[in-house]
């Protein structure tokens, strides 16, 4: 089944589900991405810091899939916001990926203590104007960061890619994004396996009721909330499981029960806070 697409505020579209390659070792990336393509994935989420762009590029080159069928995201790393570094960084990423343009380029973290994310965003706008990235967005940006880059440039990011899973739903950011036409990409959509998400009542009971796996229920929750997801697994059977989520629906009650899993005090966060990454 073809993965549905959602539309950005710049008119371009993205497959709502993809395959993420965080922590996929460089020497495994070509195999893993090739297997993801075989399983039907067409959207790949990588980053310069993951060190596996060459492997992703090798899989793209070998796949024989038309470039227009693929959606490739990569990200600008934190030490390259200043001066002309973003221009050099995108050139390096494109070289490694073997591409002339990425579909989406993101500022990976705002690194607020360095206070150079507005400059980085200005450079991203130029990168898009020169056609090196078709769409541009940000990652791990809090509302004050988002407000500042939009005020400085007038350019609203296509997406904000943030840690988001049932125990940590980031409602302040998702509300801001909905009001400003920014799509949310959920990273760590399965909680990175760091808490018992699959055993939680709301997830386990929806899995029992639908006859699907807990991972499929959680991915379905993201999709029905309108979020973009790219779960990571290097195991082909899980890759297949994670994309097999377009032939069932959660009920409003099942969605509401998962919505209620966030304690609301930020304690469900499993990874770094953007203010602490500099
Ligand atoms: P995730 O929530 O996707 O968890 C991945 C882990 O879940 C895997 O290692 C595997 O152990 C387990 N898993 C996957 N499928 C499963 C299944 N069907 N059943 C049981 N367990 C399963 O976490 P992630 O990899 O950190 O996030 C996904 C992607 O988000 C990354 O690969 C990367 O592309 C992106 N990401 C971005 C940032 C950022 O700062 N922008 C940070 C982290 C991740």
PDB file of C-alpha atoms and ligand atoms in Angstrom:
ATOM      1  CA  UNK A   1       0.000   0.000   0.000  1.00  0.00           C
ATOM      2  CA  UNK A   2       1.346   3.452  -0.889  1.00  0.00           C
ATOM      3  CA  UNK A   3       2.187   5.682   2.048  1.00  0.00           C
ATOM      4  CA  UNK A   4      -0.087   8.743   2.135  1.00  0.00           C
ATOM      5  CA  UNK A   5       1.516  12.169   1.812  1.00  0.00           C
ATOM      6  CA  UNK A   6       0.913  15.382   3.735  1.00  0.00           C
ATOM      7  CA  UNK A   7       1.453  18.873   2.357  1.00  0.00           C
ATOM      8  CA  UNK A   8       3.903  21.471   3.638  1.00  0.00           C
ATOM      9  CA  UNK A   9       3.192  25.198   3.858  1.00  0.00           C
ATOM     10  CA  UNK A  10       5.410  25.654   0.750  1.00  0.00           C
ATOM     11  CA  UNK A  11       3.183  23.417  -1.408  1.00  0.00           C
ATOM     12  CA  UNK A  12       5.513  20.388  -1.489  1.00  0.00           C
ATOM     13  CA  UNK A  13       4.497  17.053  -0.001  1.00  0.00           C
ATOM     14  CA  UNK A  14       6.127  14.395   2.175  1.00  0.00           C
ATOM     15  CA  UNK A  15       5.242  10.720   2.732  1.00  0.00           C
ATOM     16  CA  UNK A  16       3.794  10.732   6.252  1.00  0.00           C
ATOM     17  CA  UNK A  17       5.792   7.657   7.251  1.00  0.00           C
ATOM     18  CA  UNK A  18       9.458   7.030   6.553  1.00  0.00           C
ATOM     19  CA  UNK A  19      12.525   5.238   7.804  1.00  0.00           C
ATOM     20  CA  UNK A  20      14.947   6.893  10.262  1.00  0.00           C
ATOM     21  CA  UNK A  21      18.618   5.938  10.403  1.00  0.00           C
ATOM     22  CA  UNK A  22      19.811   7.418  13.720  1.00  0.00           C
ATOM     23  CA  UNK A  23      22.372   4.987  15.193  1.00  0.00           C
ATOM     24  CA  UNK A  24      22.451   2.830  12.058  1.00  0.00           C
ATOM     25  CA  UNK A  25      26.227   2.254  11.717  1.00  0.00           C
ATOM     26  CA  UNK A  26      27.843   3.593   8.530  1.00  0.00           C
ATOM     27  CA  UNK A  27      28.726   0.100   7.309  1.00  0.00           C
ATOM     28  CA  UNK A  28      25.148  -1.139   7.830  1.00  0.00           C
ATOM     29  CA  UNK A  29      23.313   1.835   6.364  1.00  0.00           C
ATOM     30  CA  UNK A  30      23.401   0.710   2.726  1.00  0.00           C
ATOM     31  CA  UNK A  31      21.932  -2.685   3.611  1.00  0.00           C
ATOM     32  CA  UNK A  32      19.347  -1.277   6.026  1.00  0.00           C
ATOM     33  CA  UNK A  33      18.146   1.428   3.622  1.00  0.00           C
ATOM     34  CA  UNK A  34      18.054  -1.042   0.714  1.00  0.00           C
ATOM     35  CA  UNK A  35      15.875  -3.335   2.841  1.00  0.00           C
ATOM     36  CA  UNK A  36      13.678  -0.388   3.799  1.00  0.00           C
ATOM     37  CA  UNK A  37      13.188   0.400   0.092  1.00  0.00           C
ATOM     38  CA  UNK A  38      12.261  -3.256  -0.501  1.00  0.00           C
ATOM     39  CA  UNK A  39       9.738  -3.046   2.336  1.00  0.00           C
ATOM     40  CA  UNK A  40       8.149  -0.061   0.560  1.00  0.00           C
ATOM     41  CA  UNK A  41       9.638   2.936   2.377  1.00  0.00           C
ATOM     42  CA  UNK A  42      10.342   5.929   0.138  1.00  0.00           C
ATOM     43  CA  UNK A  43      11.145   8.568   2.793  1.00  0.00           C
ATOM     44  CA  UNK A  44      14.516   8.422   4.583  1.00  0.00           C
ATOM     45  CA  UNK A  45      15.493  10.610   7.545  1.00  0.00           C
ATOM     46  CA  UNK A  46      19.244  10.987   8.079  1.00  0.00           C
ATOM     47  CA  UNK A  47      21.601  13.713   9.371  1.00  0.00           C
ATOM     48  CA  UNK A  48      25.213  14.726   8.861  1.00  0.00           C
ATOM     49  CA  UNK A  49      25.984  13.754  12.467  1.00  0.00           C
ATOM     50  CA  UNK A  50      24.675  10.207  11.963  1.00  0.00           C
ATOM     51  CA  UNK A  51      27.755   9.521   9.833  1.00  0.00           C
ATOM     52  CA  UNK A  52      25.789   7.334   7.430  1.00  0.00           C
ATOM     53  CA  UNK A  53      24.872   9.656   4.555  1.00  0.00           C
ATOM     54  CA  UNK A  54      27.257   7.772   2.221  1.00  0.00           C
ATOM     55  CA  UNK A  55      25.512   4.478   2.989  1.00  0.00           C
ATOM     56  CA  UNK A  56      22.129   6.091   2.388  1.00  0.00           C
ATOM     57  CA  UNK A  57      23.465   7.482  -0.906  1.00  0.00           C
ATOM     58  CA  UNK A  58      24.791   4.081  -1.964  1.00  0.00           C
ATOM     59  CA  UNK A  59      21.388   2.502  -1.315  1.00  0.00           C
ATOM     60  CA  UNK A  60      19.669   5.262  -3.317  1.00  0.00           C
ATOM     61  CA  UNK A  61      22.074   4.784  -6.239  1.00  0.00           C
ATOM     62  CA  UNK A  62      21.595   1.002  -6.264  1.00  0.00           C
ATOM     63  CA  UNK A  63      17.837   1.093  -5.808  1.00  0.00           C
ATOM     64  CA  UNK A  64      16.877   2.039  -9.337  1.00  0.00           C
ATOM     65  CA  UNK A  65      13.963   3.980  -7.823  1.00  0.00           C
ATOM     66  CA  UNK A  66      13.213   7.244  -9.647  1.00  0.00           C
ATOM     67  CA  UNK A  67      14.487  10.275  -7.732  1.00  0.00           C
ATOM     68  CA  UNK A  68      11.006  11.790  -7.855  1.00  0.00           C
ATOM     69  CA  UNK A  69       9.660   8.776  -5.923  1.00  0.00           C
ATOM     70  CA  UNK A  70      12.055   9.320  -3.017  1.00  0.00           C
ATOM     71  CA  UNK A  71      11.965  11.834  -0.181  1.00  0.00           C
ATOM     72  CA  UNK A  72      15.344  12.412   1.493  1.00  0.00           C
ATOM     73  CA  UNK A  73      15.878  14.526   4.612  1.00  0.00           C
ATOM     74  CA  UNK A  74      19.222  15.449   6.135  1.00  0.00           C
ATOM     75  CA  UNK A  75      20.270  17.941   8.826  1.00  0.00           C
ATOM     76  CA  UNK A  76      22.793  20.692   9.528  1.00  0.00           C
ATOM     77  CA  UNK A  77      24.908  19.855  12.582  1.00  0.00           C
ATOM     78  CA  UNK A  78      25.323  22.164  15.572  1.00  0.00           C
ATOM     79  CA  UNK A  79      28.893  23.314  14.976  1.00  0.00           C
ATOM     80  CA  UNK A  80      28.116  24.580  11.477  1.00  0.00           C
ATOM     81  CA  UNK A  81      25.602  27.379  12.045  1.00  0.00           C
ATOM     82  CA  UNK A  82      28.071  30.259  11.693  1.00  0.00           C
ATOM     83  CA  UNK A  83      29.486  32.194   8.734  1.00  0.00           C
ATOM     84  CA  UNK A  84      29.291  30.211   5.479  1.00  0.00           C
ATOM     85  CA  UNK A  85      29.439  26.843   7.228  1.00  0.00           C
ATOM     86  CA  UNK A  86      25.841  25.908   6.330  1.00  0.00           C
ATOM     87  CA  UNK A  87      26.698  26.340   2.621  1.00  0.00           C
ATOM     88  CA  UNK A  88      29.699  24.056   2.992  1.00  0.00           C
ATOM     89  CA  UNK A  89      27.748  21.549   5.076  1.00  0.00           C
ATOM     90  CA  UNK A  90      24.918  21.138   2.544  1.00  0.00           C
ATOM     91  CA  UNK A  91      27.467  20.713  -0.257  1.00  0.00           C
ATOM     92  CA  UNK A  92      29.175  17.939   1.730  1.00  0.00           C
ATOM     93  CA  UNK A  93      25.880  16.214   2.537  1.00  0.00           C
ATOM     94  CA  UNK A  94      24.774  16.304  -1.106  1.00  0.00           C
ATOM     95  CA  UNK A  95      28.118  14.865  -2.202  1.00  0.00           C
ATOM     96  CA  UNK A  96      27.820  11.994   0.297  1.00  0.00           C
ATOM     97  CA  UNK A  97      24.211  11.311  -0.624  1.00  0.00           C
ATOM     98  CA  UNK A  98      25.003  11.496  -4.340  1.00  0.00           C
ATOM     99  CA  UNK A  99      22.167  13.971  -4.847  1.00  0.00           C
ATOM    100  CA  UNK A 100      21.767  17.407  -6.385  1.00  0.00           C
ATOM    101  CA  UNK A 101      19.004  18.390  -3.991  1.00  0.00           C
ATOM    102  CA  UNK A 102      17.567  17.079  -0.734  1.00  0.00           C
ATOM    103  CA  UNK A 103      13.824  17.171  -0.289  1.00  0.00           C
ATOM    104  CA  UNK A 104      14.101  18.590   3.232  1.00  0.00           C
ATOM    105  CA  UNK A 105      17.026  20.188   5.080  1.00  0.00           C
ATOM    106  CA  UNK A 106      16.728  20.847   8.810  1.00  0.00           C
ATOM    107  CA  UNK A 107      18.627  22.850  11.409  1.00  0.00           C
ATOM    108  CA  UNK A 108      19.252  19.916  13.767  1.00  0.00           C
ATOM    109  CA  UNK A 109      19.248  21.784  17.134  1.00  0.00           C
ATOM    110  CA  UNK A 110      18.978  25.510  17.929  1.00  0.00           C
ATOM    111  CA  UNK A 111      21.985  25.446  20.345  1.00  0.00           C
ATOM    112  CA  UNK A 112      20.605  28.543  22.105  1.00  0.00           C
ATOM    113  CA  UNK A 113      23.714  29.228  24.218  1.00  0.00           C
ATOM    114  CA  UNK A 114      25.644  29.905  21.000  1.00  0.00           C
ATOM    115  CA  UNK A 115      22.865  32.188  19.794  1.00  0.00           C
ATOM    116  CA  UNK A 116      23.535  31.541  16.118  1.00  0.00           C
ATOM    117  CA  UNK A 117      20.343  29.766  15.070  1.00  0.00           C
ATOM    118  CA  UNK A 118      18.858  32.883  13.436  1.00  0.00           C
ATOM    119  CA  UNK A 119      21.927  33.134  11.207  1.00  0.00           C
ATOM    120  CA  UNK A 120      21.653  29.408  10.459  1.00  0.00           C
ATOM    121  CA  UNK A 121      18.007  29.887   9.441  1.00  0.00           C
ATOM    122  CA  UNK A 122      18.913  32.822   7.168  1.00  0.00           C
ATOM    123  CA  UNK A 123      21.462  30.568   5.474  1.00  0.00           C
ATOM    124  CA  UNK A 124      18.837  27.819   5.117  1.00  0.00           C
ATOM    125  CA  UNK A 125      16.625  30.260   3.223  1.00  0.00           C
ATOM    126  CA  UNK A 126      19.497  30.878   0.794  1.00  0.00           C
ATOM    127  CA  UNK A 127      20.101  27.137   0.437  1.00  0.00           C
ATOM    128  CA  UNK A 128      16.475  26.690  -0.557  1.00  0.00           C
ATOM    129  CA  UNK A 129      16.633  29.639  -2.970  1.00  0.00           C
ATOM    130  CA  UNK A 130      19.630  28.052  -4.686  1.00  0.00           C
ATOM    131  CA  UNK A 131      17.691  24.791  -5.085  1.00  0.00           C
ATOM    132  CA  UNK A 132      19.973  22.678  -2.918  1.00  0.00           C
ATOM    133  CA  UNK A 133      17.052  21.865  -0.638  1.00  0.00           C
ATOM    134  CA  UNK A 134      13.489  21.815  -1.925  1.00  0.00           C
ATOM    135  CA  UNK A 135      12.007  22.503   1.501  1.00  0.00           C
ATOM    136  CA  UNK A 136      13.570  23.684   4.756  1.00  0.00           C
ATOM    137  CA  UNK A 137      12.671  23.207   8.369  1.00  0.00           C
ATOM    138  CA  UNK A 138      14.002  22.928  11.880  1.00  0.00           C
ATOM    139  CA  UNK A 139      14.375  20.333  14.597  1.00  0.00           C
ATOM    140  CA  UNK A 140      14.253  20.590  18.382  1.00  0.00           C
ATOM    141  CA  UNK A 141      13.132  24.222  18.250  1.00  0.00           C
ATOM    142  CA  UNK A 142      11.088  25.511  21.200  1.00  0.00           C
ATOM    143  CA  UNK A 143       8.407  28.167  20.700  1.00  0.00           C
ATOM    144  CA  UNK A 144      10.717  31.144  21.462  1.00  0.00           C
ATOM    145  CA  UNK A 145      13.234  29.842  18.884  1.00  0.00           C
ATOM    146  CA  UNK A 146      10.483  29.415  16.293  1.00  0.00           C
ATOM    147  CA  UNK A 147       9.119  32.886  16.916  1.00  0.00           C
ATOM    148  CA  UNK A 148      12.538  34.440  16.581  1.00  0.00           C
ATOM    149  CA  UNK A 149      13.470  32.814  13.260  1.00  0.00           C
ATOM    150  CA  UNK A 150      10.108  33.661  11.730  1.00  0.00           C
ATOM    151  CA  UNK A 151      10.291  37.251  12.924  1.00  0.00           C
ATOM    152  CA  UNK A 152      13.832  37.653  11.555  1.00  0.00           C
ATOM    153  CA  UNK A 153      13.179  36.191   8.103  1.00  0.00           C
ATOM    154  CA  UNK A 154       9.432  36.010   7.494  1.00  0.00           C
ATOM    155  CA  UNK A 155      10.031  32.385   6.461  1.00  0.00           C
ATOM    156  CA  UNK A 156       8.022  29.789   8.373  1.00  0.00           C
ATOM    157  CA  UNK A 157       9.715  26.375   8.561  1.00  0.00           C
ATOM    158  CA  UNK A 158       7.932  23.506   6.790  1.00  0.00           C
ATOM    159  CA  UNK A 159       8.396  21.251   9.824  1.00  0.00           C
ATOM    160  CA  UNK A 160       9.684  21.095  13.361  1.00  0.00           C
ATOM    161  CA  UNK A 161      11.121  17.647  14.129  1.00  0.00           C
ATOM    162  CA  UNK A 162      10.879  17.067  17.901  1.00  0.00           C
ATOM    163  CA  UNK A 163      10.946  14.289  20.470  1.00  0.00           C
ATOM    164  CA  UNK A 164       7.314  13.185  20.621  1.00  0.00           C
ATOM    165  CA  UNK A 165       5.667   9.971  21.858  1.00  0.00           C
ATOM    166  CA  UNK A 166       2.704   9.197  24.134  1.00  0.00           C
ATOM    167  CA  UNK A 167       4.471  10.078  27.410  1.00  0.00           C
ATOM    168  CA  UNK A 168       5.853  13.347  25.971  1.00  0.00           C
ATOM    169  CA  UNK A 169       3.466  15.106  23.624  1.00  0.00           C
ATOM    170  CA  UNK A 170       4.920  18.638  23.618  1.00  0.00           C
ATOM    171  CA  UNK A 171       1.548  20.362  23.379  1.00  0.00           C
ATOM    172  CA  UNK A 172       2.888  23.913  23.580  1.00  0.00           C
ATOM    173  CA  UNK A 173       4.938  23.296  20.433  1.00  0.00           C
ATOM    174  CA  UNK A 174       2.263  21.299  18.592  1.00  0.00           C
ATOM    175  CA  UNK A 175      -0.319  24.034  19.296  1.00  0.00           C
ATOM    176  CA  UNK A 176       2.055  26.715  17.989  1.00  0.00           C
ATOM    177  CA  UNK A 177       2.831  24.603  14.928  1.00  0.00           C
ATOM    178  CA  UNK A 178      -0.849  24.040  14.139  1.00  0.00           C
ATOM    179  CA  UNK A 179      -1.528  27.768  14.411  1.00  0.00           C
ATOM    180  CA  UNK A 180       1.381  28.637  12.088  1.00  0.00           C
ATOM    181  CA  UNK A 181       1.070  25.903   9.440  1.00  0.00           C
ATOM    182  CA  UNK A 182       4.165  23.982  10.557  1.00  0.00           C
ATOM    183  CA  UNK A 183       3.992  20.181  10.390  1.00  0.00           C
ATOM    184  CA  UNK A 184       5.332  18.152  13.294  1.00  0.00           C
ATOM    185  CA  UNK A 185       7.750  15.284  12.763  1.00  0.00           C
ATOM    186  CA  UNK A 186       7.893  12.975  15.808  1.00  0.00           C
ATOM    187  CA  UNK A 187      11.355  11.690  16.575  1.00  0.00           C
ATOM    188  CA  UNK A 188      11.676   8.789  18.996  1.00  0.00           C
ATOM    189  CA  UNK A 189       8.085   7.917  18.055  1.00  0.00           C
ATOM    190  CA  UNK A 190       8.340   4.625  19.951  1.00  0.00           C
ATOM    191  CA  UNK A 191       9.989   6.295  22.939  1.00  0.00           C
ATOM    192  CA  UNK A 192      13.328   4.870  21.773  1.00  0.00           C
ATOM    193  CA  UNK A 193      12.458   1.749  23.783  1.00  0.00           C
ATOM    194  CA  UNK A 194      13.279   3.680  26.975  1.00  0.00           C
ATOM    195  CA  UNK A 195      10.009   3.112  28.868  1.00  0.00           C
ATOM    196  CA  UNK A 196       7.302   0.495  28.851  1.00  0.00           C
ATOM    197  CA  UNK A 197       5.227   2.110  26.148  1.00  0.00           C
ATOM    198  CA  UNK A 198       4.018  -1.166  24.654  1.00  0.00           C
ATOM    199  CA  UNK A 199       2.832  -2.509  28.017  1.00  0.00           C
ATOM    200  CA  UNK A 200       0.829   0.618  28.893  1.00  0.00           C
ATOM    201  CA  UNK A 201      -2.905  -0.114  29.247  1.00  0.00           C
ATOM    202  CA  UNK A 202      -4.014   2.311  26.537  1.00  0.00           C
ATOM    203  CA  UNK A 203      -1.607   0.815  23.996  1.00  0.00           C
ATOM    204  CA  UNK A 204      -1.970  -2.836  24.979  1.00  0.00           C
ATOM    205  CA  UNK A 205      -5.783  -2.699  25.010  1.00  0.00           C
ATOM    206  CA  UNK A 206      -5.911  -0.977  21.592  1.00  0.00           C
ATOM    207  CA  UNK A 207      -3.520  -3.636  20.266  1.00  0.00           C
ATOM    208  CA  UNK A 208      -5.766  -6.414  21.603  1.00  0.00           C
ATOM    209  CA  UNK A 209      -8.893  -4.745  20.188  1.00  0.00           C
ATOM    210  CA  UNK A 210      -7.434  -4.164  16.713  1.00  0.00           C
ATOM    211  CA  UNK A 211      -5.384  -7.351  16.475  1.00  0.00           C
ATOM    212  CA  UNK A 212      -2.286  -5.271  15.693  1.00  0.00           C
ATOM    213  CA  UNK A 213       1.053  -4.993  17.507  1.00  0.00           C
ATOM    214  CA  UNK A 214       1.641  -2.297  20.150  1.00  0.00           C
ATOM    215  CA  UNK A 215       4.219  -0.644  17.858  1.00  0.00           C
ATOM    216  CA  UNK A 216       1.640  -0.454  15.064  1.00  0.00           C
ATOM    217  CA  UNK A 217      -0.897   1.075  17.465  1.00  0.00           C
ATOM    218  CA  UNK A 218       1.569   3.779  18.550  1.00  0.00           C
ATOM    219  CA  UNK A 219       2.547   4.577  14.949  1.00  0.00           C
ATOM    220  CA  UNK A 220      -1.128   4.736  14.019  1.00  0.00           C
ATOM    221  CA  UNK A 221      -1.691   7.189  16.895  1.00  0.00           C
ATOM    222  CA  UNK A 222       1.037   9.495  15.481  1.00  0.00           C
ATOM    223  CA  UNK A 223      -0.444   9.297  11.986  1.00  0.00           C
ATOM    224  CA  UNK A 224      -3.999  10.024  13.127  1.00  0.00           C
ATOM    225  CA  UNK A 225      -2.687  12.989  15.157  1.00  0.00           C
ATOM    226  CA  UNK A 226      -1.263  14.340  11.869  1.00  0.00           C
ATOM    227  CA  UNK A 227       2.383  13.817  12.811  1.00  0.00           C
ATOM    228  CA  UNK A 228       5.069  12.580  10.410  1.00  0.00           C
ATOM    229  CA  UNK A 229       7.010   9.517  11.685  1.00  0.00           C
ATOM    230  CA  UNK A 230      10.088   7.527  10.689  1.00  0.00           C
ATOM    231  CA  UNK A 231      10.605   4.694  13.167  1.00  0.00           C
ATOM    232  CA  UNK A 232      14.005   3.076  13.155  1.00  0.00           C
ATOM    233  CA  UNK A 233      14.725  -0.633  13.126  1.00  0.00           C
ATOM    234  CA  UNK A 234      17.515  -2.547  11.425  1.00  0.00           C
ATOM    235  CA  UNK A 235      15.407  -5.732  11.470  1.00  0.00           C
ATOM    236  CA  UNK A 236      13.537  -6.404   8.204  1.00  0.00           C
ATOM    237  CA  UNK A 237      10.539  -7.953   9.983  1.00  0.00           C
ATOM    238  CA  UNK A 238      10.100  -4.818  12.091  1.00  0.00           C
ATOM    239  CA  UNK A 239      10.595  -2.566   9.068  1.00  0.00           C
ATOM    240  CA  UNK A 240       7.702  -4.440   7.448  1.00  0.00           C
ATOM    241  CA  UNK A 241       5.598  -4.272  10.627  1.00  0.00           C
ATOM    242  CA  UNK A 242       6.162  -0.528  11.038  1.00  0.00           C
ATOM    243  CA  UNK A 243       4.988   0.374   7.536  1.00  0.00           C
ATOM    244  CA  UNK A 244       1.977  -1.946   7.676  1.00  0.00           C
ATOM    245  CA  UNK A 245      -0.239   0.620   9.396  1.00  0.00           C
ATOM    246  CA  UNK A 246      -2.477   1.974   6.652  1.00  0.00           C
ATOM    247  CA  UNK A 247      -5.286  -0.583   6.720  1.00  0.00           C
ATOM    248  CA  UNK A 248      -6.732   0.023  10.179  1.00  0.00           C
ATOM    249  CA  UNK A 249      -7.843   2.951  12.331  1.00  0.00           C
ATOM    250  CA  UNK A 250      -7.924   3.675  16.027  1.00  0.00           C
ATOM    251  CA  UNK A 251     -11.241   4.886  17.415  1.00  0.00           C
ATOM    252  CA  UNK A 252     -11.587   8.329  18.981  1.00  0.00           C
ATOM    253  CA  UNK A 253     -11.700   6.629  22.394  1.00  0.00           C
ATOM    254  CA  UNK A 254      -8.482   4.703  21.702  1.00  0.00           C
ATOM    255  CA  UNK A 255      -6.780   7.927  20.573  1.00  0.00           C
ATOM    256  CA  UNK A 256      -8.039   9.776  23.672  1.00  0.00           C
ATOM    257  CA  UNK A 257      -6.717   7.035  25.969  1.00  0.00           C
ATOM    258  CA  UNK A 258      -3.227   7.370  24.445  1.00  0.00           C
ATOM    259  CA  UNK A 259      -3.504  11.177  24.582  1.00  0.00           C
ATOM    260  CA  UNK A 260      -4.011  10.792  28.339  1.00  0.00           C
ATOM    261  CA  UNK A 261      -0.648   9.021  28.766  1.00  0.00           C
ATOM    262  CA  UNK A 262       1.342  12.269  28.982  1.00  0.00           C
ATOM    263  CA  UNK A 263       1.665  13.244  32.647  1.00  0.00           C
ATOM    264  CA  UNK A 264       1.828  16.868  31.473  1.00  0.00           C
ATOM    265  CA  UNK A 265       4.867  17.875  33.539  1.00  0.00           C
ATOM    266  CA  UNK A 266       7.581  17.057  31.016  1.00  0.00           C
ATOM    267  CA  UNK A 267       8.697  13.981  32.971  1.00  0.00           C
ATOM    268  CA  UNK A 268       8.052  11.688  29.999  1.00  0.00           C
ATOM    269  CA  UNK A 269      10.993  13.105  28.032  1.00  0.00           C
ATOM    270  CA  UNK A 270      13.543  10.345  27.250  1.00  0.00           C
ATOM    271  CA  UNK A 271      16.312  12.336  25.548  1.00  0.00           C
ATOM    272  CA  UNK A 272      18.076  15.706  25.654  1.00  0.00           C
ATOM    273  CA  UNK A 273      16.296  19.028  26.232  1.00  0.00           C
ATOM    274  CA  UNK A 274      16.988  21.566  23.451  1.00  0.00           C
ATOM    275  CA  UNK A 275      18.201  24.213  25.915  1.00  0.00           C
ATOM    276  CA  UNK A 276      20.897  21.805  27.093  1.00  0.00           C
ATOM    277  CA  UNK A 277      22.303  20.912  23.667  1.00  0.00           C
ATOM    278  CA  UNK A 278      24.876  23.493  22.652  1.00  0.00           C
TER     279      UNK A 278
HETATM  280  P1  LIG B   1      12.319   5.115  17.895  1.00  0.00           P
HETATM  281  O1  LIG B   1      11.296   5.572  18.861  1.00  0.00           O
HETATM  282  O2  LIG B   1      11.984   4.955  16.461  1.00  0.00           O
HETATM  283  O3  LIG B   1      12.884   3.784  18.519  1.00  0.00           O
HETATM  284  C1  LIG B   1      13.740   2.939  17.818  1.00  0.00           C
HETATM  285  C2  LIG B   1      13.864   1.646  18.575  1.00  0.00           C
HETATM  286  O4  LIG B   1      12.550   1.067  18.739  1.00  0.00           O
HETATM  287  C3  LIG B   1      14.650   0.620  17.751  1.00  0.00           C
HETATM  288  O5  LIG B   1      15.992   0.690  18.076  1.00  0.00           O
HETATM  289  C4  LIG B   1      14.021  -0.675  18.131  1.00  0.00           C
HETATM  290  O6  LIG B   1      14.704  -1.204  19.225  1.00  0.00           O
HETATM  291  C5  LIG B   1      12.625  -0.322  18.575  1.00  0.00           C
HETATM  292  N1  LIG B   1      11.622  -0.749  17.587  1.00  0.00           N
HETATM  293  C6  LIG B   1      11.450  -0.286  16.317  1.00  0.00           C
HETATM  294  N2  LIG B   1      10.412  -0.897  15.737  1.00  0.00           N
HETATM  295  C7  LIG B   1       9.894  -1.760  16.642  1.00  0.00           C
HETATM  296  C8  LIG B   1       8.821  -2.662  16.627  1.00  0.00           C
HETATM  297  N3  LIG B   1       8.037  -2.798  15.555  1.00  0.00           N
HETATM  298  N4  LIG B   1       8.581  -3.406  17.744  1.00  0.00           N
HETATM  299  C9  LIG B   1       9.345  -3.274  18.822  1.00  0.00           C
HETATM  300  N5  LIG B   1      10.387  -2.415  18.917  1.00  0.00           N
HETATM  301  C10 LIG B   1      10.671  -1.665  17.822  1.00  0.00           C
HETATM  302  O7  LIG B   1      13.571   6.083  18.095  1.00  0.00           O
HETATM  303  P2  LIG B   1      14.640   6.812  17.170  1.00  0.00           P
HETATM  304  O8  LIG B   1      15.341   5.872  16.265  1.00  0.00           O
HETATM  305  O9  LIG B   1      15.474   7.616  18.070  1.00  0.00           O
HETATM  306  O10 LIG B   1      13.735   7.807  16.310  1.00  0.00           O
HETATM  307  C11 LIG B   1      13.365   7.572  14.951  1.00  0.00           C
HETATM  308  C12 LIG B   1      14.119   8.497  14.042  1.00  0.00           C
HETATM  309  O11 LIG B   1      13.955   9.858  14.449  1.00  0.00           O
HETATM  310  C13 LIG B   1      15.637   8.320  14.046  1.00  0.00           C
HETATM  311  O12 LIG B   1      16.079   7.169  13.372  1.00  0.00           O
HETATM  312  C14 LIG B   1      16.080   9.610  13.427  1.00  0.00           C
HETATM  313  O13 LIG B   1      15.891   9.568  12.016  1.00  0.00           O
HETATM  314  C15 LIG B   1      15.118  10.593  14.073  1.00  0.00           C
HETATM  315  N6  LIG B   1      15.699  11.251  15.273  1.00  0.00           N
HETATM  316  C16 LIG B   1      15.906  12.593  15.224  1.00  0.00           C
HETATM  317  C17 LIG B   1      16.446  13.270  16.312  1.00  0.00           C
HETATM  318  C18 LIG B   1      16.640  14.752  16.236  1.00  0.00           C
HETATM  319  O14 LIG B   1      17.283  15.329  17.125  1.00  0.00           O
HETATM  320  N7  LIG B   1      16.147  15.416  15.232  1.00  0.00           N
HETATM  321  C19 LIG B   1      16.786  12.569  17.475  1.00  0.00           C
HETATM  322  C20 LIG B   1      16.562  11.198  17.510  1.00  0.00           C
HETATM  323  C21 LIG B   1      15.991  10.557  16.403  1.00  0.00           C
END
